[in-house]
Amino acid sequence: MAALLTAAPAGAVPGPGDLPEKKLSSSAQAEVEAAIDNGEIPGVDEIVHSGNIEHVSNTPKDLLPGTNSDLAFQGRYAFSGNYDGFKVFDIKNPKKPKVVAQVLCPGSQNDISVSGDLLFLSTDSSRSDDSCNSTTQPVTEKSSWEGIKIFDISDITRPQYVAAVETACGSHTHTLLPDGDDVYVYVSSYSPNAAYPDCQPPHDGISVIKVPTDAPESAAVVDFPVLFPGEGELGGGNPGSPVNPGVSRTTGCHDITVLPSKNLAAGACMGDGILMDISDPAAPVVIDQVQDNVNFAFWHSATFNLDADKVVFTDELGGGGMATCNAEIGPDRGANGIYDIVGKGHKAELRFVSYFKIPRHQASTENCVAHNGSLIPVKGKDIMVQSWYQGGVSVWEFTDSENPKEIAYFERGPLPNGGGGGTWSTYWYNGYLYSNDMAKGFDVLKLNDRRTNQANSVHLDELNAQTQPKYYRK
């Protein structure tokens, strides 16, 4: 194992998806204990799961104490983002993952992806500079840095930091779009403020970075396409509250998923969901734009189905820090929205069909809401695995868009101190489900179900969930 320690861990500026530590009141703790005693929810740290899921292994956090975030995959390796840097696992034997590298490079959220010999990290916290030795610095200072960091992983045990690109409002998440000898990076960021020198309103688009794979040190922003044209600081996106109470104002995008095989992308952009044509990688064009001002609070992420005639958008009600998987919030808020794609080309439209939310109520102390997931590639079926923070891992089917249903699950009981935690991302990769738990570490699950076993014959060389592959070749 190569441990590359370059700086002491540092804090980060919180945003949606960041989980503040909190202390439980005595009454709330008593409520949780009563629910556990009554068998309504699992016990503290207790693991429960459906009969068709096996918990294969867990690898606790090691040298990186920060919050675990997203995952990416290449060959026999899994790459785990962490607010303090990233970790590389050898998953040749999923029952015994081996840590082969840990890199200390603080910067919220350290959203992670890989392409060939390159690894990309998002920094969405104001830093003193672009190095891995940086410290926190006020966003109001012009010299502060946020953006994309690029590493060379040709030697997987010793990643080398090779380039950095500063982007407006930082990089909360990013999406890779390979194009021949280049990789385009769509950088999602938001929340501008007139007091922030590098994050000025209006911020109604995304930064596009072009990275020559043979010369990543020359990576640079090549455009900032405006996705929500309009007048004034609001642009043409959702105005949010007070016009639409409880809805986030659109000042950028949170996450974008591209489907290169169809030249399509779906954007989850705070108060809006969008469908885009990406046939020109440097200049995405919005085809359709939808809003849900009744049940969606914060459009968080998107996933296409295999036939590219549906998109699942997630709503991160409460920014990932609230207990929303309960009877009080109900089944339609903090859920997934299933949209059909009707029509072709630039005439395609997004049409809402239904919501899906996990049917297992969580304790009032457990942060729970729809979060990151991916398809399980089964021909003729629409099946997805997904993280729900402390709601655990859910496998659900939406082949019948009007009647989605959960078919498998895995979850832990509440954390002992009542703080925020749970699984951030769960993705299917070459026959297994890999889950990054923010507090508990790296979990490997095996799904054994006649409805999904066909997917075991599919093999991928690389997976970034926001760059959806064509799972089946003609």
Coordinates of C-alpha atoms in Angstrom, one line a residue, residues 12 80 101 113 123 132 139 150 166-167 179 205 234 256 293 303 313 325-327 334 337 339 368 386 393 429 456:
A12 CA -14.7 22.3 4.0
S80 CA -13.2 6.0 -3.5
A101 CA -3.1 3.7 -2.4
S113 CA -13.9 9.9 -11.8
T123 CA -12.9 20.8 -5.2
C132 CA -2.7 19.1 -1.8
V139 CA -14.4 32.5 -0.5
I150 CA -6.1 15.9 -12.3
E166 CA -9.9 26.7 -11.6
T167 CA -13.6 27.0 -12.4
D179 CA -13.9 12.4 -27.3
G205 CA -24.5 27.4 -16.9
L234 CA -32.0 34.8 -12.0
I256 CA -25.0 15.9 -15.1
N293 CA -42.7 22.8 -7.7
T303 CA -29.9 8.3 -14.6
F313 CA -34.2 12.3 -11.5
C325 CA -37.9 8.8 5.0
N326 CA -40.9 8.8 7.3
A327 CA -44.7 9.0 7.3
G334 CA -37.2 13.4 -1.2
G337 CA -39.1 11.2 -10.2
Y339 CA -39.8 10.8 -16.6
C368 CA -32.4 9.7 4.5
Q386 CA -29.3 3.4 -5.3
V393 CA -29.0 0.5 -0.3
Y429 CA -19.9 -3.0 -11.4
N456 CA -23.6 -11.0 -14.3

